[in-house]
Coordinates of C-alpha atoms and ligand atoms in Angstrom, one line a residue:
X1 CA 0.0 0.1 -0.2
X2 CA 1.3 3.4 -0.9
X3 CA 2.4 6.2 1.9
X4 CA -1.4 7.1 2.6
X5 CA -2.5 8.5 6.0
X6 CA -5.1 5.8 6.8
X7 CA -4.5 2.1 6.0
X8 CA -8.0 0.8 5.0
X9 CA -8.4 -2.0 2.5
X10 CA -10.9 -1.1 0.0
X11 CA -10.2 -3.9 -2.1
X12 CA -13.4 -4.9 -4.3
X13 CA -15.2 -1.8 -4.0
X14 CA -16.3 0.1 -6.6
X15 CA -15.4 4.0 -6.1
X16 CA -16.9 6.6 -8.4
X17 CA -15.2 9.9 -8.0
X18 CA -16.5 13.1 -9.9
X19 CA -14.3 15.8 -10.7
X20 CA -11.5 13.3 -10.6
X21 CA -9.8 15.5 -13.0
X22 CA -9.2 18.4 -10.4
X23 CA -7.0 18.7 -7.5
X24 CA -8.8 17.2 -4.5
X25 CA -10.6 14.7 -6.4
X26 CA -7.9 13.4 -8.2
X27 CA -6.0 13.0 -5.0
X28 CA -8.9 11.4 -3.5
X29 CA -9.3 9.0 -6.6
X30 CA -5.8 8.1 -6.2
X31 CA -5.9 7.3 -2.7
X32 CA -8.8 4.8 -3.1
X33 CA -7.2 3.4 -5.8
X34 CA -3.9 2.8 -3.6
X35 CA -5.9 1.2 -1.0
X36 CA -7.3 -1.4 -3.5
X37 CA -10.4 -0.1 -4.7
X38 CA -11.7 -0.2 -8.3
X39 CA -12.1 3.4 -9.2
X40 CA -14.2 5.1 -11.8
X41 CA -12.6 8.6 -12.4
X42 CA -15.2 10.9 -14.0
X43 CA -14.7 14.3 -15.3
X44 CA -15.7 16.6 -18.0
X45 CA -12.1 17.0 -18.8
X46 CA -11.6 13.5 -20.4
X47 CA -7.8 14.1 -21.0
X48 CA -7.2 14.4 -17.2
X49 CA -9.0 11.4 -16.2
X50 CA -7.5 9.2 -18.7
X51 CA -4.0 10.6 -17.6
X52 CA -4.8 10.2 -13.9
X53 CA -6.0 6.3 -14.7
X54 CA -2.9 5.6 -16.9
X55 CA -0.8 6.8 -14.0
X56 CA -2.9 4.7 -11.6
X57 CA -2.4 1.6 -13.7
X58 CA 1.4 2.0 -13.9
X59 CA 1.4 1.8 -10.1
X60 CA -0.7 -1.5 -10.5
X61 CA -3.9 0.0 -9.5
X62 CA -7.3 -0.4 -10.8
X63 CA -8.7 2.8 -12.3
X64 CA -10.8 3.8 -15.4
X65 CA -11.4 7.5 -16.5
X66 CA -14.5 8.4 -18.1
X67 CA -15.8 11.7 -19.8
X68 CA -18.9 12.7 -18.0
X69 CA -21.1 16.1 -17.3
X70 CA -22.3 15.9 -14.0
X71 CA -25.3 18.0 -15.3
X72 CA -26.3 15.6 -17.9
X73 CA -28.5 13.1 -16.5
X74 CA -28.5 10.8 -20.0
X75 CA -24.8 11.2 -20.1
X76 CA -24.6 10.2 -16.4
X77 CA -27.1 6.9 -17.2
X78 CA -24.7 5.9 -20.1
X79 CA -21.4 6.2 -18.0
X80 CA -23.2 4.6 -15.1
X81 CA -23.8 1.3 -17.4
X82 CA -20.4 1.5 -18.5
X83 CA -18.9 1.7 -15.1
X84 CA -20.9 -1.3 -14.0
X85 CA -19.8 -3.3 -17.3
X86 CA -16.1 -2.4 -16.5
X87 CA -15.6 -2.4 -12.9
X88 CA -19.0 -3.5 -11.3
X89 CA -22.2 -1.8 -9.4
X90 CA -21.0 1.2 -7.6
X91 CA -20.4 1.1 -3.7
X92 CA -19.0 4.6 -3.2
X93 CA -19.7 7.9 -4.6
X94 CA -17.5 11.0 -4.1
X95 CA -19.5 13.8 -5.7
X96 CA -16.7 16.1 -6.2
X97 CA -17.2 18.3 -9.3
X98 CA -17.9 21.6 -8.3
X99 CA -16.5 25.4 -8.0
X100 CA -17.2 28.9 -8.5
X101 CA -17.3 31.0 -11.5
X102 CA -15.9 34.7 -12.1
X103 CA -19.3 35.7 -13.4
X104 CA -20.8 35.0 -10.2
X105 CA -17.9 36.9 -8.3
X106 CA -17.8 40.5 -7.1
X107 CA -14.6 42.6 -7.5
X108 CA -15.4 44.4 -4.1
X109 CA -15.8 42.8 -0.7
X110 CA -18.3 45.7 0.6
X111 CA -20.6 47.9 -1.2
X112 CA -19.4 51.1 0.2
X113 CA -15.9 50.5 -1.2
X114 CA -17.2 50.3 -4.9
X115 CA -14.7 51.9 -7.2
X116 CA -15.6 53.2 -10.7
X117 CA -15.7 50.0 -13.1
X118 CA -15.9 47.4 -10.2
X119 CA -18.2 44.5 -10.7
X120 CA -20.4 44.9 -7.9
X121 CA -23.2 42.6 -6.5
X122 CA -25.7 44.6 -8.8
X123 CA -23.7 43.8 -11.6
X124 CA -23.7 39.8 -11.0
X125 CA -24.7 38.0 -14.0
X126 CA -28.0 35.8 -13.6
X127 CA -26.3 33.2 -15.8
X128 CA -23.2 32.8 -13.8
X129 CA -25.3 32.5 -10.6
X130 CA -27.4 29.8 -12.2
X131 CA -24.1 28.0 -13.6
X132 CA -22.7 27.9 -9.9
X133 CA -25.8 26.6 -8.3
X134 CA -26.3 24.1 -10.8
X135 CA -22.9 22.8 -11.0
X136 CA -22.7 22.4 -7.0
X137 CA -26.2 21.4 -6.2
X138 CA -27.4 19.5 -9.2
X139 CA -23.9 18.3 -10.0
X140 CA -24.1 16.4 -6.7
X141 CA -27.9 15.3 -7.1
X142 CA -27.7 13.9 -10.7
X143 CA -24.7 11.7 -10.1
X144 CA -26.3 10.6 -6.9
X145 CA -29.4 9.6 -8.8
X146 CA -27.2 7.8 -11.3
X147 CA -25.2 5.8 -8.8
X148 CA -27.0 5.5 -5.5
X149 CA -29.6 3.1 -7.1
X150 CA -26.7 0.3 -7.3
X151 CA -26.2 1.0 -3.5
X152 CA -30.1 0.7 -2.6
X153 CA -30.1 -2.4 -4.5
X154 CA -27.1 -3.6 -2.4
X155 CA -28.3 -2.4 0.9
X156 CA -25.1 -0.6 1.5
X157 CA -23.0 2.1 0.3
X158 CA -21.3 5.6 1.0
X159 CA -21.9 9.1 -0.6
X160 CA -19.4 11.8 0.0
X161 CA -20.1 15.2 -0.9
X162 CA -17.8 18.0 -0.9
X163 CA -19.0 21.2 1.0
X164 CA -16.7 24.0 1.8
X165 CA -15.9 26.5 4.6
X166 CA -18.1 29.2 3.1
X167 CA -21.2 26.7 4.0
X168 CA -20.9 27.6 7.7
X169 CA -20.3 31.5 7.2
X170 CA -20.5 32.9 3.6
X171 CA -17.3 34.3 2.2
X172 CA -17.2 38.0 0.8
X173 CA -17.4 38.4 -3.1
X174 CA -18.7 34.7 -3.8
X175 CA -22.5 35.0 -2.8
X176 CA -23.3 32.1 -5.1
X177 CA -20.8 29.7 -4.3
X178 CA -21.3 30.1 -0.7
X179 CA -25.0 29.5 -1.1
X180 CA -24.6 26.3 -3.3
X181 CA -22.1 25.0 -0.9
X182 CA -24.7 25.7 2.1
X183 CA -27.0 23.8 0.0
X184 CA -24.5 21.0 -0.1
X185 CA -24.4 20.6 3.5
X186 CA -28.2 20.7 3.8
X187 CA -28.4 18.0 0.9
X188 CA -26.0 16.0 3.0
X189 CA -28.2 15.7 5.9
X190 CA -31.4 15.3 3.6
X191 CA -29.5 12.2 2.0
X192 CA -28.5 10.7 5.0
X193 CA -32.1 10.8 6.4
X194 CA -33.6 9.8 3.1
X195 CA -31.2 6.7 2.7
X196 CA -31.1 5.9 6.4
X197 CA -33.4 2.7 6.0
X198 CA -31.2 1.2 3.0
X199 CA -28.0 1.0 4.4
X200 CA -26.5 3.9 2.7
X201 CA -24.6 6.5 4.9
X202 CA -23.9 10.1 3.4
X203 CA -21.5 12.4 4.8
X204 CA -19.4 15.5 3.5
X205 CA -16.0 17.0 3.8
X206 CA -15.5 20.6 4.2
X207 CA -12.2 21.6 3.1
X208 CA -10.5 24.6 4.4
X209 CA -8.5 26.9 2.0
X210 CA -6.3 25.3 -0.8
X211 CA -4.6 26.9 -3.1
X212 CA -5.9 25.7 -6.4
X213 CA -6.6 26.5 -10.4
X214 CA -9.9 27.4 -9.0
X215 CA -9.2 30.2 -6.5
X216 CA -5.5 31.0 -7.5
X217 CA -6.5 34.4 -8.8
X218 CA -8.0 35.4 -5.6
X219 CA -5.1 34.4 -3.6
X220 CA -2.2 35.3 -5.5
X221 CA -1.3 38.4 -7.7
X222 CA 0.0 37.9 -10.8
X223 CA 3.6 38.3 -9.7
X224 CA 3.0 35.4 -7.3
X225 CA 2.7 37.7 -4.1
X226 CA -0.1 36.9 -1.8
X227 CA -3.3 39.2 -2.0
X228 CA -4.8 41.2 0.6
X229 CA -7.5 38.2 0.6
X230 CA -4.7 35.5 1.2
X231 CA -3.6 37.6 4.3
X232 CA -6.9 37.8 5.7
X233 CA -7.4 34.1 5.3
X234 CA -4.2 33.3 7.1
X235 CA -5.0 35.7 10.0
X236 CA -8.4 34.0 10.2
X237 CA -6.7 30.7 10.6
X238 CA -5.3 30.0 14.1
X239 CA -2.8 27.7 12.5
X240 CA -1.9 30.4 10.0
X241 CA -1.5 27.8 7.1
X242 CA -3.7 26.5 4.0
X243 CA -4.6 23.2 3.9
X244 CA -3.0 20.5 1.3
X245 CA -5.1 18.4 -0.9
X246 CA -3.4 15.3 0.4
X247 CA -4.7 16.4 4.0
X248 CA -8.1 15.5 2.9
X249 CA -7.3 11.8 2.4
X250 CA -7.5 10.7 5.8
X251 CA -10.8 12.2 6.4
X252 CA -12.1 10.7 2.9
X253 CA -10.9 6.9 3.8
X254 CA -12.2 7.3 7.3
X255 CA -15.8 8.4 6.2
X256 CA -16.1 6.0 3.5
X257 CA -15.4 3.0 5.6
X258 CA -18.1 1.1 6.8
X259 CA -16.3 -0.2 9.8
X260 CA -14.4 2.8 10.9
X261 CA -17.7 5.2 10.6
X262 CA -20.3 2.7 10.6
X263 CA -22.6 5.1 12.8
X264 CA -21.4 8.6 11.1
X265 CA -24.0 9.7 8.8
X266 CA -25.2 13.5 7.8
X267 CA -22.1 15.1 9.1
X268 CA -20.0 17.6 7.3
X269 CA -16.2 17.3 8.5
X270 CA -14.3 20.5 8.4
X271 CA -10.6 19.9 7.3
X272 CA -9.7 23.2 7.7
X273 CA -6.6 23.9 10.0
X274 CA -9.1 25.4 12.6
X275 CA -10.5 28.2 10.4
X276 CA -14.2 27.3 11.3
X277 CA -13.2 27.3 15.1
X278 CA -11.5 30.7 15.3
X279 CA -13.3 34.0 16.0
X280 CA -10.4 36.0 14.9
X281 CA -10.1 37.2 18.4
Ligands
NAD1 P1 -10.9 21.6 -9.4 O1 -11.1 22.9 -10.4 O2 -9.3 21.3 -9.5 O3 -11.6 20.3 -9.9 C1 -13.0 20.2 -10.3 C2 -13.0 19.4 -11.4 O4 -14.4 19.5 -11.8 C3 -12.5 19.9 -12.7 O5 -11.5 18.6 -13.0 C4 -13.4 20.1 -13.6 O6 -13.1 19.6 -15.0 C5 -14.5 19.0 -13.2 N1 -15.9 19.8 -13.7 C6 -16.4 20.7 -13.6 N2 -17.4 20.9 -14.1 C7 -17.9 19.7 -14.4 C8 -19.2 19.1 -15.0 N3 -20.0 19.9 -15.3 N4 -19.0 17.6 -15.1 C9 -17.9 16.7 -14.5 N5 -16.9 17.5 -14.3 C10 -16.9 18.8 -14.2 O7 -11.2 22.0 -8.3 P2 -11.1 21.3 -6.7 O8 -10.1 22.5 -5.7 O9 -10.1 20.2 -6.7 O10 -12.4 21.3 -6.2 C11 -13.0 20.1 -6.0 C12 -14.2 20.3 -5.2 O11 -13.7 20.6 -3.8 C13 -15.2 21.2 -5.5 O12 -16.6 20.7 -5.2 C14 -15.0 22.5 -5.0 O13 -16.0 23.6 -4.9 C15 -14.6 22.0 -3.5 N6 -13.9 22.9 -2.5 C16 -12.5 23.4 -3.2 C17 -11.9 24.0 -2.2 C18 -10.6 24.5 -2.6 O14 -10.1 25.7 -1.8 N7 -9.8 24.5 -3.7 C19 -12.2 24.4 -0.9 C20 -13.5 23.9 -0.6 C21 -14.3 23.1 -1.4

C-alpha cells in the first residue's frame, strides 16, 4: 500500500469519483485506488482522468477514466452502465465536481468600497449565478440519482459530498458559491435521512482553504505575491496555514469505511486547519 495517512483496505469496492480530473478529487481517486478499490474517475475533462487512470494503472492500481458531465442525466446514465460493465456496481460515490465562476463573483468585498468600473453585487450575471448553483447542487444530485440506485439494491453504500468553509459562514465576493455549498451541507443531511433505512451513509467534507486553479486568482497576484485576501485567510486561520489536498485523504478514507465510520451519517467534517473554530480574537 502506498504511503497513505490511513491504511484501510478497499479491495473489491467500486468507487466513483466525479471531478477526478481536478486537484482534490484526483488525490481522492488516487488514494482509493492505492487502497485497493476499483476506481471510476469521472470528469468533463476526459484527458485529465485518462491520464490519472494511466498513472494509477502504471502503479498496479485499478482505475478507469470516463468523460462525464455531472449536469447531463442521460450521459450519467450511459457512464453508469459503462462503469458497471467495466468495474461493477457502485459502492461509494464521491461527488467532487464543483466550483465557482467569475461571472458570479464581485470585485469588491463591501458595497461602500465600490470603485469606478468595479463589478459589484448589482452587476452579477444571472447566468453565472445559475451556473454555480447548478454545478454544485445539481452536479451532486444528478450523479447521486445515477449511482446510488446500485447501493439501494445492495443495501449498503457511501456517498461523500464536498462542501466548503463558506457553507458555515459565507465568504465575501462569492455569494452564489457560498449559497450553493450551504445547499450541499443541507443536502448531505437530507440524503443521510432519506437513505437511512437502506444501509447507505452520506457525509461531506468541508475543505478549508487550498490553493488551486479555481481560487489562485483570488489568493495570489499575477507576480506571485499573496493578495490582501490571502493575508485575511491566514489571519483568520489559527494555525496560519493553507490546507494541502493530501490532507483531505485521511478524512475521506475514514468517512467512506463502513467499519470505521459505521455510525456516522449526515455530518459535514471540516478539514480546515481550525478556520471554522476561530473567531479572529
Ligand atoms: P478543480 O477545479 O481542481 O476540480 C474540479 C473538477 O471538476 C475539474 O477537473 C473540472 O473539469 C470538473 N468539472 C467541472 N464541471 C464539471 C461537470 N459539469 N461535470 C464533470 N466534471 C466537471 O477544483 P478542486 O479545488 O479540486 O475542487 C473540488 C471540489 O472541492 C469542488 O466541489 C470545490 O467546490 C470543492 N472545494 C474546493 C476548495 C479549494 O480551496 N480548492 C475548498 C472547498 C471546497
